[in-house]
XYZ file of C-alpha atoms in Angstrom:
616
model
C -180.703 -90.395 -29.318
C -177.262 -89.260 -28.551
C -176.776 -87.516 -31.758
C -179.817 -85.708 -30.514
C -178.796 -84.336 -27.492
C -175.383 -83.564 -28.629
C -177.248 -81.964 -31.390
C -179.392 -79.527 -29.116
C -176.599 -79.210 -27.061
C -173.948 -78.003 -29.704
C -176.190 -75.616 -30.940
C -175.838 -73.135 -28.448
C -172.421 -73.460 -28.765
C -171.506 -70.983 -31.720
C -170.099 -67.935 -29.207
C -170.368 -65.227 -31.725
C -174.135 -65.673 -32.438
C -175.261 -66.591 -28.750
C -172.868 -65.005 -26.996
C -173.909 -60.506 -26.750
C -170.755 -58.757 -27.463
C -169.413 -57.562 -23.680
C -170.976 -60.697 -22.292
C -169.234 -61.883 -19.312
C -169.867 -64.846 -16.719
C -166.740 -64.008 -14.573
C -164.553 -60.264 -14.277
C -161.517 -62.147 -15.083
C -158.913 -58.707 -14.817
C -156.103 -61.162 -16.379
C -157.905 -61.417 -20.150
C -158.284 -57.858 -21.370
C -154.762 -58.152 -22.774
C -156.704 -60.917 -25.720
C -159.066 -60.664 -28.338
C -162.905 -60.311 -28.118
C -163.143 -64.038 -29.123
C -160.538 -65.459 -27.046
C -162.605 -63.725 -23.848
C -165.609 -65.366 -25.579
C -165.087 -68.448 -25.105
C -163.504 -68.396 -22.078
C -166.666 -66.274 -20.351
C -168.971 -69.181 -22.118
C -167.093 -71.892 -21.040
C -167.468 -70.448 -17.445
C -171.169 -69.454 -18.019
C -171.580 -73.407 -18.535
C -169.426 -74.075 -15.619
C -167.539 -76.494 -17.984
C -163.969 -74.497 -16.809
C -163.404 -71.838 -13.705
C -161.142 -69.052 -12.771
C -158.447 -69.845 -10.567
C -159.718 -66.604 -8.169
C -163.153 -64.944 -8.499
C -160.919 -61.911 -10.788
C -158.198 -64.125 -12.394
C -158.264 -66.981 -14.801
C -154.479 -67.703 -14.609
C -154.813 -67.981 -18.564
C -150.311 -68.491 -18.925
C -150.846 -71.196 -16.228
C -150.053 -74.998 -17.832
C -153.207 -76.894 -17.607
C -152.726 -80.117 -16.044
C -154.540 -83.606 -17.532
C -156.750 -83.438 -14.434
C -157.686 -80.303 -15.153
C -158.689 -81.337 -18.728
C -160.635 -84.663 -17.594
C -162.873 -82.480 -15.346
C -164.010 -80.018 -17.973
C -164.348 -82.673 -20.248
C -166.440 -84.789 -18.032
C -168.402 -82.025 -16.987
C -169.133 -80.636 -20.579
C -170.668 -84.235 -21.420
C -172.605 -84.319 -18.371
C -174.341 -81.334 -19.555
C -174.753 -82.515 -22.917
C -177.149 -85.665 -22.372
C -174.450 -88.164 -21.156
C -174.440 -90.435 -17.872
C -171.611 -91.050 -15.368
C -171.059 -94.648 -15.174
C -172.854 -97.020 -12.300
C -169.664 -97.995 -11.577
C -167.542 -95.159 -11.422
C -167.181 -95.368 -7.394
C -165.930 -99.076 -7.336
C -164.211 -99.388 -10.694
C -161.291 -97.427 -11.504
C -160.343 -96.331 -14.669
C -156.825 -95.412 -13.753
C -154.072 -96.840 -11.352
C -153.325 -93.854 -9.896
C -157.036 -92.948 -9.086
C -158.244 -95.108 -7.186
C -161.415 -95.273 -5.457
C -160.215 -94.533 -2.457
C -159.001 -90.751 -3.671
C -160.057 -87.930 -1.776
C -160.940 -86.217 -4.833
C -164.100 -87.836 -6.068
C -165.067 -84.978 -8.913
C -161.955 -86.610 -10.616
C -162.430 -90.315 -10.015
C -166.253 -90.175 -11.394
C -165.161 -88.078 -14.780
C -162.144 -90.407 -15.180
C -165.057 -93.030 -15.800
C -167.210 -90.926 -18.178
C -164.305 -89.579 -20.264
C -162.692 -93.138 -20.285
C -165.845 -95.225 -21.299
C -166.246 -92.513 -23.744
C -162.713 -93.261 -25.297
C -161.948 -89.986 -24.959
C -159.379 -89.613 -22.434
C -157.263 -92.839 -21.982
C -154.012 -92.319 -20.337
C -151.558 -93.856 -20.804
C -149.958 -97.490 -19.769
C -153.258 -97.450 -17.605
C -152.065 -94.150 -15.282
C -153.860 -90.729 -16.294
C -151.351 -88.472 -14.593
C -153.538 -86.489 -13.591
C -150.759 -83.463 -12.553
C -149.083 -83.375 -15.000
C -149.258 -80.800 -18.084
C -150.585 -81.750 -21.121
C -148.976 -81.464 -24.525
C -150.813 -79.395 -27.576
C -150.108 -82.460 -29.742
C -152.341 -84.490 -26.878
C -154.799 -81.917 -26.926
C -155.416 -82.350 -30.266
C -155.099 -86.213 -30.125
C -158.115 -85.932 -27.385
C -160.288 -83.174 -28.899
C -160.625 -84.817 -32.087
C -162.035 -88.088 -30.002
C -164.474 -85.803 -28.247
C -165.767 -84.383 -31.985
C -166.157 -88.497 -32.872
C -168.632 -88.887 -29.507
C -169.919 -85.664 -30.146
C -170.673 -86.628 -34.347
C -171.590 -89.984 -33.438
C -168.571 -91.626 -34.838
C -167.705 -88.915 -37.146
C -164.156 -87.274 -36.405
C -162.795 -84.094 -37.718
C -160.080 -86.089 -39.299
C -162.902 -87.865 -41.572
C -163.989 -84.515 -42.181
C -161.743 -82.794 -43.703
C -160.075 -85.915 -45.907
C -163.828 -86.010 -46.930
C -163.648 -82.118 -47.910
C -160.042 -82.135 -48.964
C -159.359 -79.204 -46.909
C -155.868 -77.992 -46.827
C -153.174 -77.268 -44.220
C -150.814 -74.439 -44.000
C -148.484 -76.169 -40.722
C -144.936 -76.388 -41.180
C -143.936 -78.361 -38.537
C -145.973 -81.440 -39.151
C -143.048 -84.205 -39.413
C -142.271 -83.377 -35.675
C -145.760 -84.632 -34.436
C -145.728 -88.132 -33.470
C -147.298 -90.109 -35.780
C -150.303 -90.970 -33.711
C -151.391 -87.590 -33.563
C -150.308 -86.579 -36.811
C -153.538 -86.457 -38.568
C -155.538 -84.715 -35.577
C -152.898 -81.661 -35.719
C -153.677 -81.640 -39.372
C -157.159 -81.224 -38.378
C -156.491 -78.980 -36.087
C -155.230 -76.282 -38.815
C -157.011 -77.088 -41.534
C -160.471 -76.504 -39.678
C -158.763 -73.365 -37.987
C -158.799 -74.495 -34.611
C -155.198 -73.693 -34.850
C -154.347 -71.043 -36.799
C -150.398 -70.686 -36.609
C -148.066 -72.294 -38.950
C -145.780 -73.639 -36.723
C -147.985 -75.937 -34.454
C -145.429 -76.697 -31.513
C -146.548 -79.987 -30.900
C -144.159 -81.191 -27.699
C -145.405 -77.448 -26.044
C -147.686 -77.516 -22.884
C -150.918 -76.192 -23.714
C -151.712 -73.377 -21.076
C -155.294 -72.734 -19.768
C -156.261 -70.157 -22.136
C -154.768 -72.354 -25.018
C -157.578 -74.830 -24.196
C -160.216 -72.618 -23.792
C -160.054 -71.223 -27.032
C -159.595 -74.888 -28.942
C -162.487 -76.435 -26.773
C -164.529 -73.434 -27.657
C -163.772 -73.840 -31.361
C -164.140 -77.355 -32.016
C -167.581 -77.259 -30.090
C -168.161 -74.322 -32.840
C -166.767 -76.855 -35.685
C -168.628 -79.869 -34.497
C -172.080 -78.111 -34.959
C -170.960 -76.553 -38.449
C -170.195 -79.960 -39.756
C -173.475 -81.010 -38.460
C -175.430 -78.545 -40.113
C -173.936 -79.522 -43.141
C -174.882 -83.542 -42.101
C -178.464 -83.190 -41.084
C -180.188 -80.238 -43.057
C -179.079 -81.217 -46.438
C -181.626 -83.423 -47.539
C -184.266 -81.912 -45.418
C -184.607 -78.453 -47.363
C -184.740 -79.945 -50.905
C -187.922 -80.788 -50.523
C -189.770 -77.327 -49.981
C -187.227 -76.088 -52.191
C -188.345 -78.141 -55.008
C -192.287 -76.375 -55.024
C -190.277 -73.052 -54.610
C -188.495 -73.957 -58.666
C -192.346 -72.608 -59.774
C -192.587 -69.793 -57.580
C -189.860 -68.448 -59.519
C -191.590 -68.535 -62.791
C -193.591 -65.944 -62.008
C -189.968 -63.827 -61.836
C -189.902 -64.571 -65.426
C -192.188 -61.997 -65.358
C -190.116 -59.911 -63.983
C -187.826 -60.583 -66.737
C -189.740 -58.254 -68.458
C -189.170 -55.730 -66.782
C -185.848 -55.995 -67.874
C -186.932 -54.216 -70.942
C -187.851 -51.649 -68.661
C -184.714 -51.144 -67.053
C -183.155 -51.111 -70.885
C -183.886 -47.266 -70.924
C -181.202 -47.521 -68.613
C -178.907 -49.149 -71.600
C -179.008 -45.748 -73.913
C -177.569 -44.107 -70.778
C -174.616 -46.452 -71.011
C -174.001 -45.188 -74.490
C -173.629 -42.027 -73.063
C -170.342 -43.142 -72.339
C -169.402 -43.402 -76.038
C -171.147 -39.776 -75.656
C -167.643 -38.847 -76.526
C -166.724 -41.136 -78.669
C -169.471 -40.400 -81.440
C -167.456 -37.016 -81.318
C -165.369 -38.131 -84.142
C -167.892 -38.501 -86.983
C -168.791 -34.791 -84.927
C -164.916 -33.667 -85.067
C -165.066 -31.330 -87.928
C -168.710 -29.891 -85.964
C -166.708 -30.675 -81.845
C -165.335 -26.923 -81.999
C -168.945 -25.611 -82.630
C -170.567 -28.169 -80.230
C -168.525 -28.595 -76.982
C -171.107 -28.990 -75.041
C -171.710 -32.801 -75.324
C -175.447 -32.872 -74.012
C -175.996 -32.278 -78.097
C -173.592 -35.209 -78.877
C -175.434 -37.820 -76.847
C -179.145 -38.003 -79.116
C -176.474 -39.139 -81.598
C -175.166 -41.335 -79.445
C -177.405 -44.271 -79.377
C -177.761 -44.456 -83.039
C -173.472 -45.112 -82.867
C -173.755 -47.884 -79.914
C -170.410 -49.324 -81.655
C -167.719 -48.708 -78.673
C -165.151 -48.311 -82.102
C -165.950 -44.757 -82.261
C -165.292 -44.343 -78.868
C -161.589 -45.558 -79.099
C -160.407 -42.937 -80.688
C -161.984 -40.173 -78.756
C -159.940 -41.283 -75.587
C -156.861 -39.706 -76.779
C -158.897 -36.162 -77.308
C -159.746 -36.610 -73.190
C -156.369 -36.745 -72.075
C -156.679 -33.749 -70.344
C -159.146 -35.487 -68.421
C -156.344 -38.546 -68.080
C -156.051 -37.911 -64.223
C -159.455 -38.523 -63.861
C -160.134 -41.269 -65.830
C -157.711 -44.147 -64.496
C -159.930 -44.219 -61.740
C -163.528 -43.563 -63.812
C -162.529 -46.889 -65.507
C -162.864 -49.025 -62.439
C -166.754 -48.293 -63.058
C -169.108 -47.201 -65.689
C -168.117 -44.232 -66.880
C -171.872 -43.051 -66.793
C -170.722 -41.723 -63.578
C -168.253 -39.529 -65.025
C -170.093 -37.510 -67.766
C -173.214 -37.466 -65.417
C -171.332 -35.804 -62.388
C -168.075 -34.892 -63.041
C -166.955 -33.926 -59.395
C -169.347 -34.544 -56.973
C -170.553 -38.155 -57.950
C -167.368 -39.142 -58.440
C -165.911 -38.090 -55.573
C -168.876 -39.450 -53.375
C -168.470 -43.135 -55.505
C -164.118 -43.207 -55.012
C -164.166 -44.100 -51.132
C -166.836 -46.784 -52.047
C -164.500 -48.085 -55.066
C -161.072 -48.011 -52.569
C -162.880 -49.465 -49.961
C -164.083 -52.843 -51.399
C -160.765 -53.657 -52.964
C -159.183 -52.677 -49.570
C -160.788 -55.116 -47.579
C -159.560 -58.540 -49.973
C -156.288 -57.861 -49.414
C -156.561 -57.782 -45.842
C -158.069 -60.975 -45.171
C -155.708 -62.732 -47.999
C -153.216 -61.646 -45.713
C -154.608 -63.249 -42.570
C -155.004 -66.228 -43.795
C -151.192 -66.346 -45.119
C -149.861 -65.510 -42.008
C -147.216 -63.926 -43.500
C -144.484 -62.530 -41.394
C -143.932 -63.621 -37.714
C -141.573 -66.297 -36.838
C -144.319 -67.244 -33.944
C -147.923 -66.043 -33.088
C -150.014 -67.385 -30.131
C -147.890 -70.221 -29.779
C -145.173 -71.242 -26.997
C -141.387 -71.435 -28.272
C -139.984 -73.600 -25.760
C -136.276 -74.435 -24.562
C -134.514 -71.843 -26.370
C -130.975 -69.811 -25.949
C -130.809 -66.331 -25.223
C -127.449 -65.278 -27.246
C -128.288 -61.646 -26.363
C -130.817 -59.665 -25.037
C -131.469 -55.270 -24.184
C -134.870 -54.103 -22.342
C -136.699 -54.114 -25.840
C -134.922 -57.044 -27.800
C -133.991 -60.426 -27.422
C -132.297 -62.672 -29.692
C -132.901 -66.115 -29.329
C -131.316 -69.635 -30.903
C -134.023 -71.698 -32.288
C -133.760 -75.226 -33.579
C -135.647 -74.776 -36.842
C -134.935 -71.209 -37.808
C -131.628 -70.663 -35.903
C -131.038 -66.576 -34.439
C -134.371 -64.823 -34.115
C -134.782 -61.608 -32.660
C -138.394 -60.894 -31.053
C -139.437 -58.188 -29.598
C -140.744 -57.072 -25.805
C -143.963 -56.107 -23.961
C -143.420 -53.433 -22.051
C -144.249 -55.546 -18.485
C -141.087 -57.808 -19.215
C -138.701 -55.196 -20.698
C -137.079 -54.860 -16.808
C -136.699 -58.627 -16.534
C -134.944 -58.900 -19.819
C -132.529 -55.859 -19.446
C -130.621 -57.986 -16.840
C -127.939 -58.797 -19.149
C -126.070 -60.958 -17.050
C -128.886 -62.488 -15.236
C -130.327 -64.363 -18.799
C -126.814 -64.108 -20.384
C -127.208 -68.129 -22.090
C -129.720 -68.589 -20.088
C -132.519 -71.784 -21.818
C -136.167 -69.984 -21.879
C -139.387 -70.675 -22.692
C -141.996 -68.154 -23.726
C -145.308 -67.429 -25.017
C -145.007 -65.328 -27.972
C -147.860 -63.122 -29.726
C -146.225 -61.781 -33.512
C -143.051 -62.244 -32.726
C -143.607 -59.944 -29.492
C -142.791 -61.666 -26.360
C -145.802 -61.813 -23.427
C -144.877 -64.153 -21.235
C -141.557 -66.333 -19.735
C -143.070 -69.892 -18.481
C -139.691 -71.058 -17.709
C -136.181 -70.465 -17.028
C -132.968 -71.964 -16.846
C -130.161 -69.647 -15.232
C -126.806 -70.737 -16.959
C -124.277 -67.876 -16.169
C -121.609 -68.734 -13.230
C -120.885 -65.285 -12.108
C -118.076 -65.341 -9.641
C -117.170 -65.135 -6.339
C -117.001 -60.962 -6.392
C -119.616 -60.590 -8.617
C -122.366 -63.309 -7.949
C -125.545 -63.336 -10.126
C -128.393 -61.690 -8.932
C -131.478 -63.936 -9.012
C -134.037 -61.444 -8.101
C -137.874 -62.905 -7.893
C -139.785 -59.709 -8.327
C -138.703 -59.560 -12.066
C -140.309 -62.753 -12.558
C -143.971 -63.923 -12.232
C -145.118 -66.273 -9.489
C -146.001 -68.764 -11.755
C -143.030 -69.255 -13.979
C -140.360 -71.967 -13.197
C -137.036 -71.154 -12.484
C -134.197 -73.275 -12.198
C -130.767 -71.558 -11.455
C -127.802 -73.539 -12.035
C -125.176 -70.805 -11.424
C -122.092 -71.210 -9.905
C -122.588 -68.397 -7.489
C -125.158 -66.417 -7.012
C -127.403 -64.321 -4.550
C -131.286 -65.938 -4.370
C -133.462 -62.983 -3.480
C -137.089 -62.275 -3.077
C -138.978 -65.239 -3.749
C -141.646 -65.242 -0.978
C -144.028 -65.639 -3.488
C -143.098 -68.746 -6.097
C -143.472 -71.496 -3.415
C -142.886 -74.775 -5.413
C -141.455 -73.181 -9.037
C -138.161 -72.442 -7.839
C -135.485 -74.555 -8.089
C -131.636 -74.288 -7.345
C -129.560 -76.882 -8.882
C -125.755 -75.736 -8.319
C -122.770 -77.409 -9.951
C -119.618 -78.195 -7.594
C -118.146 -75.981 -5.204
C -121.482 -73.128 -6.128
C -121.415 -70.543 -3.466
C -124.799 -69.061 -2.850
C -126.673 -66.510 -0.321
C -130.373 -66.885 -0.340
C -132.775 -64.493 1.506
C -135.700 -66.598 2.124
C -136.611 -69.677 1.165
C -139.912 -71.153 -0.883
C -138.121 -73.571 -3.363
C -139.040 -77.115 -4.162
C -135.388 -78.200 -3.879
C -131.748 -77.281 -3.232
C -129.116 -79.836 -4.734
C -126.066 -79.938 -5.982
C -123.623 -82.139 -8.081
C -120.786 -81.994 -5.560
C -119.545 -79.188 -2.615
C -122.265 -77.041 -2.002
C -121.736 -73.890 0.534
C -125.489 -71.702 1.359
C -125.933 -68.945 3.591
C -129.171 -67.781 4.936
C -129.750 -64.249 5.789
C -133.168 -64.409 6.166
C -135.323 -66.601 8.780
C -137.461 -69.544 7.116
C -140.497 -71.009 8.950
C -140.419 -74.565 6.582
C -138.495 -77.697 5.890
C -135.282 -76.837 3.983
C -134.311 -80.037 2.236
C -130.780 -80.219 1.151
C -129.643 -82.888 -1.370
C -126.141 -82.743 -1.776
C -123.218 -84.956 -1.459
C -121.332 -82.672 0.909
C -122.622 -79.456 2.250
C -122.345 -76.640 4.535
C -124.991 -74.306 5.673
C -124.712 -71.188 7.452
C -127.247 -69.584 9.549
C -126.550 -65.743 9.785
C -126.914 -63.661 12.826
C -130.482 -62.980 13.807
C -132.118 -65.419 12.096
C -134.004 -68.652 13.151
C -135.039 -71.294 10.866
C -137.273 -74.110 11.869
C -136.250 -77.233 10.224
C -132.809 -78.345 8.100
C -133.455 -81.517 6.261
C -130.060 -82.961 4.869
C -129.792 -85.886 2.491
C -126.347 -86.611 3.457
C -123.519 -85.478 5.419
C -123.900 -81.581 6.779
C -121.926 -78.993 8.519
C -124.008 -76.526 9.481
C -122.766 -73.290 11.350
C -124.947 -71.616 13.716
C -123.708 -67.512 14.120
C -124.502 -65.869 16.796
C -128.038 -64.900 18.253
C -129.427 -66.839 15.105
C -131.633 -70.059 16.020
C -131.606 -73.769 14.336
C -134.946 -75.529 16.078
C -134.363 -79.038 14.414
C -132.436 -80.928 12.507
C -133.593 -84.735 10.751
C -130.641 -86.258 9.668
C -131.449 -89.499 7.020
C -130.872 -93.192 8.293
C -127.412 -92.976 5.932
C -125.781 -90.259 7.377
C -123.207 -90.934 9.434
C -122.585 -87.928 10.513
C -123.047 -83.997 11.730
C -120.696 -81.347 12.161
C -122.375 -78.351 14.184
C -120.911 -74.952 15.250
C -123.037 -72.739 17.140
C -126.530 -73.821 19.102
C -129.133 -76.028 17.830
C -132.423 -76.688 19.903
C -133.173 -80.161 18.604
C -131.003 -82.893 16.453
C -132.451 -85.947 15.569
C -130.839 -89.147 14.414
C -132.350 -92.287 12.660
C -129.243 -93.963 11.552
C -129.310 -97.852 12.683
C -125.614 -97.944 12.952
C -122.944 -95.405 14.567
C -123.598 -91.664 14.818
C -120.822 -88.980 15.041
C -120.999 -85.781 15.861
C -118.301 -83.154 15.650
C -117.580 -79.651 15.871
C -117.671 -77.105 18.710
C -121.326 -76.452 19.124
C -123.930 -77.130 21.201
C -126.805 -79.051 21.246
C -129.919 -79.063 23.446
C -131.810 -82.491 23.098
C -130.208 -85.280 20.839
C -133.266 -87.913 19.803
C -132.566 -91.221 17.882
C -132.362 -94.759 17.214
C -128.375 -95.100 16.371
C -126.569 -98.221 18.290
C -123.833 -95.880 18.980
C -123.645 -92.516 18.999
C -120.126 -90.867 19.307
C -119.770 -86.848 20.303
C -116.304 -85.258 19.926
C -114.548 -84.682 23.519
C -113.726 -80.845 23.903
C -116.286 -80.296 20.685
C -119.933 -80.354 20.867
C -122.116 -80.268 24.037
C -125.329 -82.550 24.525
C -127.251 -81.235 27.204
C -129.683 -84.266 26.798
C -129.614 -87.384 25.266
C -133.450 -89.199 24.612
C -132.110 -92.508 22.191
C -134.474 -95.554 21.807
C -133.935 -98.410 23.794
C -131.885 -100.738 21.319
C -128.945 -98.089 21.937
C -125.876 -100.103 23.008
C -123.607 -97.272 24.402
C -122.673 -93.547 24.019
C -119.486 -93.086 23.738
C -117.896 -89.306 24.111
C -114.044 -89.257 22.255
């Protein structure tokens, strides 16, 4: 019965035939940029509400997909296709780390249908449901969804059965679990580049397209299953309806006619028993009732060489019966050549898509590589397999990547479409710069969605309003950086760390570092400083530091300038030094010590388990 449904299900699943060119469920502005196909299946997928757009205009198609993402899509295509949510699926959990108790239901009862299908199984009993997923996963997962689709039939049994063949290079660097599903993968076309990039994070319109095509490959391979023995029969009574074409046969004979004007391409050829009479009968229209009494192509041999004047047009006559030529010398044949350059024409070009001849990388993600150089159109990258490889730019990047110093050594990874690059999904900022000439880190030359982690020595953080959580700054000792606003998922560092503000920030600012100083410059407030350990902060003038949550390790706080609120959850002694002031100082610390002549409290709100306060 389930072979059934999936059956009637699948069916409807081959885009190009039931899917009208132009057809679109969503306006997704972000996918003109791909192929007719790719928007396909994405607008089908969406028409089946099996994936979504990320706005009602965008798809987010560069975007990683996360596991979660991929259990819901999965769960909901097999709702759709016949299949049953578990009984159980609000009491049992599949996964440790989604429970029943989640908030996000959807999740917990497709964790049970994709689980009990053995599709989607995690792994050591967590599915991790944030995080990305890997293409070598994808593939790994998509072939178990063919074998519940083909009632125990996976695309790996398919083509060993078929002995189809694989054109992927990079095969010995997919883990050996999933070795034979990547395999699959190419040989059925699902995957269509030679380099497969197994360890890469498959982005959303990655797995669009491959759930789109192994729906489409799952119903070919079950047209080939079920109809086969079906049509014999009827064929079988049809073996005597074509004896009566043996009576068409005759007709042959009727078509012969047609033979004698075949001969008339040894028209010329008879010429030479005519030689001695050609002079006195050039026009050949006498030569051809002779010619089908000398059918022997002999005689035509050697009446090539007295048509070499017609040599130009003959290399190309030869390529079809030369009944053409004597019939119509110019106008037929010049009607018949496009037809004759055309067919060729077109075997070449698909030979040549299927080699894939050329390009380093197509459609596929290149990750964690070296920039050794770059200019606005070029960039030359260090790759593990094929060492220096220069690629080329799309014009919407070219400004990013003719910051020279900005990506000088910088780690990348990208999203590359024959050998062009479209897209930088991550970033690793390498060069120091100096104290006179920090490195710019400018957001608006990057996309909200890519990560960036800068690791420069000094550097100037600017306009990032926009990449809340994908920006990262992870300094090495003694770094020296100005930052304009702040939307970052962390500031660390390995040792000293000195960061100004020059712009006011209405969030937590976390600071893990083992020693650090912040400065708040004039004119602007920010709302909440979150050390990890020991902090100096400096407080200019007219600028505004509400609160301040110091760790229960740190032992202290050095504070120039004013700051509205401090509070303190160390068990043990507090000190606090410095020459600023302080309006309201909350905590739990058995002794808190401020520096005589240094810092004022104006008040002092401790728990009750606080021994003394002592002022030095």
């Amino acid at each position: 019965m389930k072979k059934n449904i999936f059956l009637a299900s699948s069916a409807a699943l081959v885009i190009s035939a039931v899917m009208p060119v132009g057809a679109s469920a969503m306006n997704f502005t972000d996918l003109t940029q791909y192929d007719e196909t790719t928007q396909q299946a994405v607008d089908y997928l969406v028409e089946k509400k099996v994936v979504h757009g990320t706005s009602p205009t965008t798809f987010s198609p560069r975007q990683n997909i996360k596991r979660g993402q991929v259990v819901k899509m999965l769960g909901k295509y097999l709702k759709q296709a016949g299949m049953t949510v578990p009984t159980d699926w609000a009491t049992k959990a599949r996964f440790t780390d989604v429970p029943t108790t989640t908030s996000d239901q959807e999740l917990l009862q497709y964790a049970a249908l994709v689980y009990d299908s053995g599709i989607f199984v995690g792994s050591n009993g967590q599915l991790n449901a944030s995080g990305n997923l890997t293409r070598e996963n994808v593939a790994l997962v998509l072939n178990r969804l063919a074998v519940t689709v083909l009632d125990g039939k996976s695309l790996i049994d398919y083509v060993k059965e078929n002995q189809l063949a694989t054109n992927i290079k990079d095969l010995q660097s997919v883990k050996e679990e999933a070795r034979e599903a990547v395999y699959a993968f190419n040989a059925l076309k699902i995957s269509n580049v030679d380099n497969f990039n197994p360890k890469g994070n498959v982005q959303r319109i990655h797995f669009a397209s491959f759930l789109a095509k192994v729906l489409q490959v799952t119903d070919k391979i079950k047209l080939d299953l079920v109809p086969e023995e079906k049509p014999e029969e009827p064929v079988r009574p049809e073996v005597p309806e074509e004896k009566p074409e043996e009576s068409v046969k005759p007709e042959v004979p009727e078509e012969k006619p047609e033979e004698p004007v075949r001969p008339e391409v040894p028209e010329e050829k008879p010429e030479e028993s005519v030689k001695p009479e050609v002079p006195e009968e050039k026009p050949e229209e006498s030569v051809r009732p002779e010619v089908p009494e000398e059918t022997p192509e002999e005689s035509v041999k050697p009446e090539v060489p007295e048509e070499k004047p017609e040599e130009p047009v003959k290399p190309e006559i030869p390529e079809e019966t030369p009944e053409e030529q004597e019939a119509s010398d110019n106008v037929d044949w010049e009607d018949e050549l496009p037809e004759e350059v055309d067919s060729p024409l077109e075997l070449p070009d698909e030979n040549q898509a299927e080699d894939t001849p050329t390009y380093y990388f197509n459609f596929e993600d290149v990750n964690n590589v070296e920039i050794i150089s770059t200019t606005a159109n070029k960039v030359v990258i260090q790759h593990a397999t094929y060492g220096e490889v220069t690629l080329n730019v799309t014009p919407d990047l070219q400004k990013l990547f003719s910051e020279v110093d900005l990506l000088k050594n910088a780690n990348v990874s990208l999203y590359v479409e024959e050998d062009v690059i479209q897209s930088v999904n991550e970033v690793v900022i390498k060069n120091n710069g100096t104290h006179t000439t920090p490195i710019n880190v400018d957001g608006s030359l990057f996309e909200e969605l890519t990560d960036i982690t800068v690791q420069a020595t000094y550097a100037n953080v600017v306009n990032f309003d926009n990449h809340y959580g994908s920006v990262k700054i992870v300094a090495p000792a003694n770094a020296v950086y100005t930052v304009e606003n702040y939307t970052f998922d962390e500031i660390s560092s390995s040792g000293l760390l000195n960061i100004t503000f020059t712009e006011s920030v209405d969030t937590e600012i976390i600071i893990d570092a083992p020693t650090a100083t912040v400065t708040v410059a004039s004119g602007v407030t920010i709302d909440t400083l979150a050390p990890k350990n020991n902090l100096s902060i400096i407080v200019q003038p007219s600028a505004i530091v509400h609160d301040v949550y110091v760790a229960t390790h740190i032992s202290s706080l050095n504070v120039s300038g004013k700051i509205e609120n401090v509070t303190a959850e160390t068990p043990g002694a507090f000190t606090i030094t410095g020459t600023g002031i302080i309006d309201t100082l909350y905590g739990a610390a058995t002794t808190v010590y401020v520096q005589l002549n240094g810092v004022t409290v104006n008040y002092l709100a401790v728990d009750e388990t606080v021994e003394n306060v002592t002022v030095q």
